[in-house]
Short mmCIF file of C-alpha atoms in Angstrom, two decimals:
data_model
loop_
_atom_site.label_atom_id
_atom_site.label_comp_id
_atom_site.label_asym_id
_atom_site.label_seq_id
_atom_site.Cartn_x
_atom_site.Cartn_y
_atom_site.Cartn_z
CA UNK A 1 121.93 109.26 65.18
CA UNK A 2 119.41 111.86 64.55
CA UNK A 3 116.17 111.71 66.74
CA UNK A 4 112.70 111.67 65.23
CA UNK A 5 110.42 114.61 65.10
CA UNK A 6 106.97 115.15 66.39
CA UNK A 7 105.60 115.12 63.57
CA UNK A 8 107.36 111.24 62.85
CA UNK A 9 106.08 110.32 66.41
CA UNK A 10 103.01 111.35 65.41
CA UNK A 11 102.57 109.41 62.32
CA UNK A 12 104.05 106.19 63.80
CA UNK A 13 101.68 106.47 67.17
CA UNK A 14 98.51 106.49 64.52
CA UNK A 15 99.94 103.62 62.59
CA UNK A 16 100.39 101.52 65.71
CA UNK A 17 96.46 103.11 66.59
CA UNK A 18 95.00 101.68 62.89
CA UNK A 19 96.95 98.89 63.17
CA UNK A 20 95.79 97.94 66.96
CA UNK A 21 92.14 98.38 65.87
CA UNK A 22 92.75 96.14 62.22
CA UNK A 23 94.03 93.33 64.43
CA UNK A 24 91.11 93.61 66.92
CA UNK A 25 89.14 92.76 63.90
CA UNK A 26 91.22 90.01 62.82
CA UNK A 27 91.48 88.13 65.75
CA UNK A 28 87.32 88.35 65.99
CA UNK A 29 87.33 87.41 62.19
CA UNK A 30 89.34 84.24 62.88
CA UNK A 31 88.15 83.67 66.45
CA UNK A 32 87.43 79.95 67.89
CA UNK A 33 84.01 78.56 67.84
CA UNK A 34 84.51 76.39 70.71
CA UNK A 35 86.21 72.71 70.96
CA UNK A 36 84.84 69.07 69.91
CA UNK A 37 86.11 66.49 71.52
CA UNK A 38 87.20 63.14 69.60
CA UNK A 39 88.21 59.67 70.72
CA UNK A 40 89.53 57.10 68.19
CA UNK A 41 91.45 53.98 67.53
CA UNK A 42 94.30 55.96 64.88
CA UNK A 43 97.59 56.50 66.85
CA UNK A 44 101.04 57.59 65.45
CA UNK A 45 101.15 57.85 61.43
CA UNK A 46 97.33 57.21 60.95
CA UNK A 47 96.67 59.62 63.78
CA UNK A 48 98.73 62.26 62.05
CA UNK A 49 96.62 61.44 58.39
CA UNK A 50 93.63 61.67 60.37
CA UNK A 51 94.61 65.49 61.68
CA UNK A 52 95.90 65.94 58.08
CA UNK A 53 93.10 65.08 56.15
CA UNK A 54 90.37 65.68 58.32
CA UNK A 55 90.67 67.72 61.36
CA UNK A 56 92.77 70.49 59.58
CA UNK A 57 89.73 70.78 57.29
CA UNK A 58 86.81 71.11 59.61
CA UNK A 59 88.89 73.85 62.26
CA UNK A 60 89.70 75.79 58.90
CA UNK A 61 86.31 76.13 57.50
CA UNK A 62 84.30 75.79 60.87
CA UNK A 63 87.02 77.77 63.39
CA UNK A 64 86.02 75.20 65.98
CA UNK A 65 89.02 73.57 67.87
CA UNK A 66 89.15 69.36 67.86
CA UNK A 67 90.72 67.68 71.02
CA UNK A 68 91.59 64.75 69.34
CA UNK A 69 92.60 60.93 71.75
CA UNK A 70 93.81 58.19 69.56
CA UNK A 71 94.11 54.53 71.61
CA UNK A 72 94.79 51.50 70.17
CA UNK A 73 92.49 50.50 73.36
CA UNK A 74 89.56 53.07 71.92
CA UNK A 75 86.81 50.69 73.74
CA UNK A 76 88.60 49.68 76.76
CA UNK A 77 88.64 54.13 76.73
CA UNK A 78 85.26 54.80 76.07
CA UNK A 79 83.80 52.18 78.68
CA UNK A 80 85.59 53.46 81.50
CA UNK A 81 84.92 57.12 80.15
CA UNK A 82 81.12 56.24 80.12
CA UNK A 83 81.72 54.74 83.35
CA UNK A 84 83.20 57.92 84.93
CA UNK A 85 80.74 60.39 82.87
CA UNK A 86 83.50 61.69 81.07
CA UNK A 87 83.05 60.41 77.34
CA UNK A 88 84.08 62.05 74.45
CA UNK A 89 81.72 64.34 72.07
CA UNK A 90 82.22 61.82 69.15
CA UNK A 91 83.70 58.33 69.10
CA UNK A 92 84.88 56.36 66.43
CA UNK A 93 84.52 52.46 66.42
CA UNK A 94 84.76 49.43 64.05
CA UNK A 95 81.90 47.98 66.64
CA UNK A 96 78.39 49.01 65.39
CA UNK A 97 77.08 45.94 68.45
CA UNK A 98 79.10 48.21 70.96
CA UNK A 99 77.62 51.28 69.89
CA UNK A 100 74.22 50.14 69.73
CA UNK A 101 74.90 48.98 73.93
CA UNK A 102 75.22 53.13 74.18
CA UNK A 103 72.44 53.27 72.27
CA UNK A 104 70.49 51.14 74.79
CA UNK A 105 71.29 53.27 77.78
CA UNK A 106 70.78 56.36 76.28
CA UNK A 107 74.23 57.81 75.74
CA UNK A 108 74.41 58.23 72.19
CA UNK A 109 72.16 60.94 70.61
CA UNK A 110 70.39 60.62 67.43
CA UNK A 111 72.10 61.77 64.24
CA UNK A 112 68.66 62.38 62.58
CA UNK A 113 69.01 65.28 60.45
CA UNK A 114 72.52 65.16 60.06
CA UNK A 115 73.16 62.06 58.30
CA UNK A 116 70.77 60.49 55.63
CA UNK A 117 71.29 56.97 55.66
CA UNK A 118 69.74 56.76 52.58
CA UNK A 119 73.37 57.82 51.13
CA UNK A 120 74.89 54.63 51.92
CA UNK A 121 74.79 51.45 50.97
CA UNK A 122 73.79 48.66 53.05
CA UNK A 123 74.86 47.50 55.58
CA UNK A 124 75.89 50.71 56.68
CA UNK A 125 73.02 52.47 56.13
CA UNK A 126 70.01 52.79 58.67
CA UNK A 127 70.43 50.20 61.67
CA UNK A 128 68.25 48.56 63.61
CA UNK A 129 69.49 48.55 67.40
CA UNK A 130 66.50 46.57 68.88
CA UNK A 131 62.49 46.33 69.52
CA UNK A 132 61.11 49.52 70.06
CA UNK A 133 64.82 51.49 68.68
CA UNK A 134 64.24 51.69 65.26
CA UNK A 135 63.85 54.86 64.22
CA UNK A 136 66.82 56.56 64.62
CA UNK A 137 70.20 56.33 62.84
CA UNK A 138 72.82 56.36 65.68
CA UNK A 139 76.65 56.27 64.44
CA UNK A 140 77.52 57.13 60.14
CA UNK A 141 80.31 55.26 58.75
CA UNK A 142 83.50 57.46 57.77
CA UNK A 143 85.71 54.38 56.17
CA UNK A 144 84.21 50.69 55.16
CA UNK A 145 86.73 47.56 53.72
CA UNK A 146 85.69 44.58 52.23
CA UNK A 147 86.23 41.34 53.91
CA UNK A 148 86.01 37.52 52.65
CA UNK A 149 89.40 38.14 50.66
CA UNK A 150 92.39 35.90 50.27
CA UNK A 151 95.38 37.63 48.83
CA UNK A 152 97.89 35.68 47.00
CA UNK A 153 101.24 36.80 44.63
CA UNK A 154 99.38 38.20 41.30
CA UNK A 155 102.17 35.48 39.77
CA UNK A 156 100.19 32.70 41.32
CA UNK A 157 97.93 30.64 38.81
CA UNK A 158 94.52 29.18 39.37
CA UNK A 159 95.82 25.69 40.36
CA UNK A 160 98.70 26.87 41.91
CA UNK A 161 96.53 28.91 44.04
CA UNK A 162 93.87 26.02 45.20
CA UNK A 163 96.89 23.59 45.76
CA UNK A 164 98.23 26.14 48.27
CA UNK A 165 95.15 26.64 49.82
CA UNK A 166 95.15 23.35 50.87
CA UNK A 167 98.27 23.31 52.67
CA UNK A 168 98.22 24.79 55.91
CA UNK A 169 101.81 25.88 55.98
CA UNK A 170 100.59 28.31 53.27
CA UNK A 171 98.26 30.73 55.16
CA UNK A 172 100.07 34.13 56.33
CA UNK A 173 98.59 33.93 59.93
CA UNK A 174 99.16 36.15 62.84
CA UNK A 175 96.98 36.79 65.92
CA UNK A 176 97.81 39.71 68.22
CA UNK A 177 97.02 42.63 68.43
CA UNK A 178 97.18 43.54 71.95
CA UNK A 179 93.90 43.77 74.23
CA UNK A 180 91.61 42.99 71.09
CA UNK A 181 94.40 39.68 70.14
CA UNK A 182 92.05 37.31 68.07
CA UNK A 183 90.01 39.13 65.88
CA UNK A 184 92.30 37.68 62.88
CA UNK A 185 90.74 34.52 64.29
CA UNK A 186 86.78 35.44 64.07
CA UNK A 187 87.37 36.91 60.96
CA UNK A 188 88.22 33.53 59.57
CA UNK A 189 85.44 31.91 61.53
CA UNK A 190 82.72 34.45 60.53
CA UNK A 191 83.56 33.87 56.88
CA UNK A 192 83.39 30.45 56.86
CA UNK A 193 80.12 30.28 58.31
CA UNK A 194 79.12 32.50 55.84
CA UNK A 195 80.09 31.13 52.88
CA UNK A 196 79.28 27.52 54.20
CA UNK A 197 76.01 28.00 55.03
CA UNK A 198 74.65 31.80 53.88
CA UNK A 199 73.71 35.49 54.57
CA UNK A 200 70.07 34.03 56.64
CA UNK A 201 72.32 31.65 58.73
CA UNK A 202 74.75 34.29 59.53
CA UNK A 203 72.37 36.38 60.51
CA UNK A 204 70.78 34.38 62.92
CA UNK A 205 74.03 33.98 64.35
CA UNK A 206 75.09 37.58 64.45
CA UNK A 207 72.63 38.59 65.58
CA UNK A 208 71.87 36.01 68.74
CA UNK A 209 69.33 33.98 67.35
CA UNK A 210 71.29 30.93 66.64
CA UNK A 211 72.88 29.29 69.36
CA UNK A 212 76.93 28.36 69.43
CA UNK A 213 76.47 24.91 69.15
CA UNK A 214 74.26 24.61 66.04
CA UNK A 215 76.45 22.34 63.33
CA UNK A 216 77.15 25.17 60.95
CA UNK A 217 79.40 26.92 63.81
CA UNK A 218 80.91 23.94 65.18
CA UNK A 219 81.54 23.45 61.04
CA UNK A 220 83.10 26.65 60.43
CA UNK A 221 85.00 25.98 63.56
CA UNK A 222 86.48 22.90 62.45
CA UNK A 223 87.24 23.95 58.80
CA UNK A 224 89.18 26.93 59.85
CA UNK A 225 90.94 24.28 62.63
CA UNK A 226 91.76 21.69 59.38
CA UNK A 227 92.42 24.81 56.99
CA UNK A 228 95.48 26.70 59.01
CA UNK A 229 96.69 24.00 61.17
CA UNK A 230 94.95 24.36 65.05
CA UNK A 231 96.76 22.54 67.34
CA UNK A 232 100.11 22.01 65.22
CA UNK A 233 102.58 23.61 67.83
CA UNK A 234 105.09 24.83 64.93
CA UNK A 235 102.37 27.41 63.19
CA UNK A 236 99.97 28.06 66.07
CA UNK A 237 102.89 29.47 68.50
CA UNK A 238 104.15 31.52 65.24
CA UNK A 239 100.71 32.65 65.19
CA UNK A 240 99.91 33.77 68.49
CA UNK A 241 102.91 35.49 69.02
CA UNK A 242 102.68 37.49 65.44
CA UNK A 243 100.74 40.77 65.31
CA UNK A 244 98.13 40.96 62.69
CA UNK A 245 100.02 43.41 60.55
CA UNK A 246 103.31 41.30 60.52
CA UNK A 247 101.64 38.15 59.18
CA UNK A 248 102.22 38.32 55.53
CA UNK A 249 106.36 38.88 56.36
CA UNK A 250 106.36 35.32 55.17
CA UNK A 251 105.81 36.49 51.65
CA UNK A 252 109.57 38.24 51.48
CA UNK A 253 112.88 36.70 50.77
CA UNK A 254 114.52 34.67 53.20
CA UNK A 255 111.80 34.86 55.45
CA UNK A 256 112.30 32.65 58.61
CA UNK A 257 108.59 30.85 57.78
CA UNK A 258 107.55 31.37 54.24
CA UNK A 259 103.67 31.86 53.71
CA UNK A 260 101.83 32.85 50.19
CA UNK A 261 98.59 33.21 51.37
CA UNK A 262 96.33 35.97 53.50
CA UNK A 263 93.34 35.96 54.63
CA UNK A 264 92.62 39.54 55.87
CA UNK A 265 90.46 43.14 54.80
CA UNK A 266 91.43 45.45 52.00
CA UNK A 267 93.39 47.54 53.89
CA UNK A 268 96.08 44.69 53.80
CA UNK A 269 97.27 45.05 50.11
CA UNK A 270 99.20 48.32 50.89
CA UNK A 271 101.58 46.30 53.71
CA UNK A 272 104.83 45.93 52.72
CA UNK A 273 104.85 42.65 51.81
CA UNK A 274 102.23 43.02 49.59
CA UNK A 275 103.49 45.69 47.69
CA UNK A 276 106.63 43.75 47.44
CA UNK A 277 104.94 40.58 46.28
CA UNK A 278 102.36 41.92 44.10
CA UNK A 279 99.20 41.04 45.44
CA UNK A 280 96.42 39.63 44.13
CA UNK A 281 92.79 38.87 45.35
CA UNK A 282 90.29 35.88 45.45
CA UNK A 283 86.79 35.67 47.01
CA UNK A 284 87.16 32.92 50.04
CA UNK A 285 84.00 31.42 48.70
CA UNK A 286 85.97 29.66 45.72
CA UNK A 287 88.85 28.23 48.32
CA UNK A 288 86.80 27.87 51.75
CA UNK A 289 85.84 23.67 51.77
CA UNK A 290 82.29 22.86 51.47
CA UNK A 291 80.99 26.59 50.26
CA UNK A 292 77.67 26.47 49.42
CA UNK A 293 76.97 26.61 45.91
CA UNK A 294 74.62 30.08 45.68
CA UNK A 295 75.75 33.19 44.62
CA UNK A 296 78.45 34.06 47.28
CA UNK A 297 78.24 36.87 50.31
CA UNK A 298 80.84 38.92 51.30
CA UNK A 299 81.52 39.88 54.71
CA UNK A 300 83.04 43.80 55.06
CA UNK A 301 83.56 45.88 58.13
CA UNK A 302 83.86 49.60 59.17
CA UNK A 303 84.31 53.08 61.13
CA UNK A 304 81.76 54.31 62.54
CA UNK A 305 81.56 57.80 64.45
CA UNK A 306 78.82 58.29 67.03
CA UNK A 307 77.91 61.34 68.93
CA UNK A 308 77.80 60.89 73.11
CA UNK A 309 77.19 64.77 73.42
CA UNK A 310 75.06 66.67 70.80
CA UNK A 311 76.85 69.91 71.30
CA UNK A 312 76.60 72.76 68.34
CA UNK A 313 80.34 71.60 67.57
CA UNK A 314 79.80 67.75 67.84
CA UNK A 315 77.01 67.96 65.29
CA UNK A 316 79.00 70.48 62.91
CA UNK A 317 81.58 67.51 62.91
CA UNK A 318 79.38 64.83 62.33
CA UNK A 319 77.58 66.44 59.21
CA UNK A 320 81.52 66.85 57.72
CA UNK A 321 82.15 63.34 58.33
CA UNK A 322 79.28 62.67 56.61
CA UNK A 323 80.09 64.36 52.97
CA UNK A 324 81.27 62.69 50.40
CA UNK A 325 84.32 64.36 49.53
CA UNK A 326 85.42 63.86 53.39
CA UNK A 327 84.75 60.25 53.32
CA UNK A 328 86.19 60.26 49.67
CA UNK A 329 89.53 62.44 50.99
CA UNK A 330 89.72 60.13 54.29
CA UNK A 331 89.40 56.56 53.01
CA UNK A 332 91.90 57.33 50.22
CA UNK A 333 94.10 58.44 53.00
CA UNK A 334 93.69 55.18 54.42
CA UNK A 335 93.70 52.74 51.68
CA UNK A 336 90.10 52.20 52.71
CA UNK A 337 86.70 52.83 50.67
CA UNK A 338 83.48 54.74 51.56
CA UNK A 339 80.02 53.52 51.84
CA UNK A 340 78.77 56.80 50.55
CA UNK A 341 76.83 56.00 46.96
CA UNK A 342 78.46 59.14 45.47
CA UNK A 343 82.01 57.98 47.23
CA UNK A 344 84.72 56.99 44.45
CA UNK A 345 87.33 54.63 44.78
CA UNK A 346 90.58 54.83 46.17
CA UNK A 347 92.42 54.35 42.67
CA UNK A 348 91.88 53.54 39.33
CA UNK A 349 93.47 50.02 39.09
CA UNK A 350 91.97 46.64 38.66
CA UNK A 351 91.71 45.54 42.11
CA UNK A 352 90.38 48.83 43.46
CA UNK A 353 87.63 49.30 40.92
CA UNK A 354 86.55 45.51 41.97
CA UNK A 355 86.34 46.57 45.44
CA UNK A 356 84.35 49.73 45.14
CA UNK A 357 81.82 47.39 43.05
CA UNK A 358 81.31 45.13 45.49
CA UNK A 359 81.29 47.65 48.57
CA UNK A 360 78.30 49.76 46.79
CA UNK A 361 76.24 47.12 44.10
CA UNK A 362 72.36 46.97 45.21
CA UNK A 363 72.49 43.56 44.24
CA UNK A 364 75.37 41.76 46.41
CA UNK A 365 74.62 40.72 49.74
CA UNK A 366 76.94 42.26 52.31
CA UNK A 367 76.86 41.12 56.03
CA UNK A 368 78.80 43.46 58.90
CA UNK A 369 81.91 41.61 60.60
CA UNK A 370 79.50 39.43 62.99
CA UNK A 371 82.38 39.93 66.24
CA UNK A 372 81.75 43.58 65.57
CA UNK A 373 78.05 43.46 65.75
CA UNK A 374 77.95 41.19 68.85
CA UNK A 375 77.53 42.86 72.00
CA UNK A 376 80.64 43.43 73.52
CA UNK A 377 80.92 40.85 75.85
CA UNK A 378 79.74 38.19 72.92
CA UNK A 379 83.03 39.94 70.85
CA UNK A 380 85.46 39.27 73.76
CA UNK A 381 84.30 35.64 74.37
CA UNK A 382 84.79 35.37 70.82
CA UNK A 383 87.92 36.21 70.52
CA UNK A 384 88.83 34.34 73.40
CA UNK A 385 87.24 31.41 72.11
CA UNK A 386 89.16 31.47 68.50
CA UNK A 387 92.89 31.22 70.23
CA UNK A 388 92.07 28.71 72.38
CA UNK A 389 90.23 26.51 69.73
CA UNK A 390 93.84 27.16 67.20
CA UNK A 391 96.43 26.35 70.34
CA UNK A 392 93.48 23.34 71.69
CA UNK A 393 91.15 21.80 69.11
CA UNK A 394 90.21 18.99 71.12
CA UNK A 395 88.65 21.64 73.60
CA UNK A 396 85.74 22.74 70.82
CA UNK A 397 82.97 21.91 72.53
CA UNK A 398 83.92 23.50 76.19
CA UNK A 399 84.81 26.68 74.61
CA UNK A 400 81.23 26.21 72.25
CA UNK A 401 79.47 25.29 75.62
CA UNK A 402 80.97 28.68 76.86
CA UNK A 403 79.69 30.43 74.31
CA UNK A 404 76.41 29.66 74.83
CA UNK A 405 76.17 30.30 78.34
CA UNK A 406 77.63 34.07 77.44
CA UNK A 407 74.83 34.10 74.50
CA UNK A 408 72.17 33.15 76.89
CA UNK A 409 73.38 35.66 79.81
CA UNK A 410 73.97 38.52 77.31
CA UNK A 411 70.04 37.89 76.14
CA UNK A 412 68.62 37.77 79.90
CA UNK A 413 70.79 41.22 80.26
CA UNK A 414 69.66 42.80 77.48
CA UNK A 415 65.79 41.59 77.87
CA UNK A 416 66.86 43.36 81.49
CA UNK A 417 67.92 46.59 80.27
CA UNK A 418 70.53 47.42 82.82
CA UNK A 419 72.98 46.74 80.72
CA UNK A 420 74.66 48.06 77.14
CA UNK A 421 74.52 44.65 75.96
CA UNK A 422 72.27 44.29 73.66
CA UNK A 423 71.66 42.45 70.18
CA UNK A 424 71.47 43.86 66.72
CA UNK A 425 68.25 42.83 64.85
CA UNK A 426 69.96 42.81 61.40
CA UNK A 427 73.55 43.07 60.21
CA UNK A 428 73.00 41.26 56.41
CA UNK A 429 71.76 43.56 53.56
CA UNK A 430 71.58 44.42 49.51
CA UNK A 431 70.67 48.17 48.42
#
């Protein structure tokens, strides 16, 4: 083998020179812009969507790195994050009444300029957190669903469908869901009271004004009790031991306890069993007993990302969550909708198109998940309260009584403010 010349050495030793200096440039073309960090309730598939659709976007067009945690125990997380002075840049959390306790102690920073509330409909838009708080938007929502839904085989007819809502074998029901086990159960409760006795009553409920033993709670209460069975030991142990998401398995073939009814968010139609079924929607307010006889509300829920630490990067990342075709490119991702006004549905079909009208019409009166807007020691009490009044009926008015007393402590520890509890003035809106 022949050896190179000088004049070869020479050539390749200024190649290797232009092409040191070209990737100098290259790396400072594509260099990081610093980190953001993220905490969040997505895990495992939804976790890798959430990197897919929305974290690979913002590091490509921003170059700033995101340090993403995903627990299914995102509050549990943050508290003991704020609690060591360790929390995350940006959180995301279906709890707008935990967000606003932050908000109270002064660890989330205003979004003002970043976000216009004014883009979304209510009642995700502007919030109120309390007296003398009112002027600053705090957390943006990324993905809203509507609630106040009961799915049912798109086979099912009209009578077929009220028959079986009166049978409490019928109702796809299923409880845990690890540390937050229950919610399934305030959800029911929630929209009840809603539909029973209005958006103005709910509201005073939600948001601490009404107290736990007024008759339209102990009402809901009860209806939900005669509605789904409470105390019959056959269906409430099914219940308690089945995780929210495995509920409607009592729509498929041979299943072990056959169901044909759900009472649960958007986001449930894409399950499985659903998709197996073919589902099909009704508003609670035409099957819940002893709906009042005005227009009806619906209840709907959300994700809402909040900043602890107004960093250049944080603040990049909350003005991309913001944009439409991020919330448009997320809540698609997730079977989910946006609140944005200029947000489209997830799909073109029936059902989708009926959502989307309902999640962004000025005229229809929307009220936030009230266990959500609680403070979060009114949620957990909650939750507590709705699985022991399904396995105990008879105990209603203890765990009522119990209520109350967590209502009235939550009020002298908010009228305190040494706390994060503290109560939403308004979670019911149209716009």
């Amino acid at each position: 083998m022949s050896r190179p010349g000088r004049r070869t050495l020479g050539a390749a030793a200024l190649c290797l020179a232009v092409l040191a200096v070209t990737g100098v440039v290259v790396v400072r073309a594509v260099a990081w812009h610093g980190s953001v960090t993220v905490l969040a309730n997505w895990t495992g598939g939804n976790e890798a969507l959430f990197r897919e659709k929305v974290i690979a976007g913002f590091e490509s067009e921003e170059h700033i790195h995101v340090l993403y945690q995903g627990s299914s125990a995102v509050s549990q997380v943050l508290a003991a994050d704020a609690e060591a002075g360790t929390t995350p840049d940006v959180a995301v959390l279906p709890g707008p009444g935990e967000l606003a306790g932050y908000a109270h102690q002064g660890r989330l920073q205003p979004l003002d300029g970043l976000v216009d509330t004014a883009d979304f409909a209510a009642p995700w838009g502007s919030r109120a957190l309390g007296p003398g708080d009112t002027a600053h938007t705090y957390w943006v929502p990324i993905k809203t669903d509507l609630k106040s839904l009961v799915w049912h085989p798109a086979t099912m007819k009209p009578a077929q469908l009220a028959d079986a809502a009166r049978q409490q074998d019928s109702w796809c029901l299923g409880m845990a869901d690890g540390a937050t086990s229950g919610w399934p159960g305030t959800d029911w409760i929630e929209d009840i009271l809603l539909q029973q006795a209005g958006h103005d009553v709910y509201q005073e409920w939600a948001t601490g004004n009404l107290e736990w033993t007024a008759p339209a709670v102990r009402r809901a209460f009860r209806t939900w009790g005669a509605m789904v069975g409470a105390g019959d030991r056959h269906l409430v142990g099914n219940a308690m031991v089945t995780g929210y998401g495995d509920a409607a398995r009592g729509l498929l073939p041979g299943a072990a306890r056959p169901c044909t009814l759900e009472h649960q968010a958007t986001f449930v139609r894409t399950e499985q069993p659903w998709i197996v079924t073919g589902p099909a929607e009704a508003h609670s307010h035409d099957l819940v007993p002893g709906a009042g006889t005005e227009t009806a509300d619906w209840e709907v829920s959300g994700d809402l990302a909040a900043m602890f630490r107004a960093t250049p990067q944080a603040r990049k990342l909350i003005a991309y969550l913001a944009r439409p075709d991020v919330q448009q490119r997320w809540s698609r991702s997730q079977h989910g909708f946006t609140g944005d006004r200029q947000g489209a549905g997830p799909g073109a079909d029936r059902i989708d198109q009926d959502i989307a009208r309902v999640l962004r019409d000025p005229h229809t009166e929307r009220c936030y998940d009230a266990s959500d807007a609680m403070p979060s020691a009114m949620r957990d009490a909650f939750a507590l309260a709705a699985l022991r009044y399904l396995a105990d009926p008879g105990g209603l008015d203890a765990q009522l009584d119990i209520l109350e007393k967590v209502r009235d402590r939550v009020h002298s520890d908010s009228a305190s403010g040494d706390t994060g509890q503290v109560w939403l003035l308004s979670v019911c809106g149209t716009g």
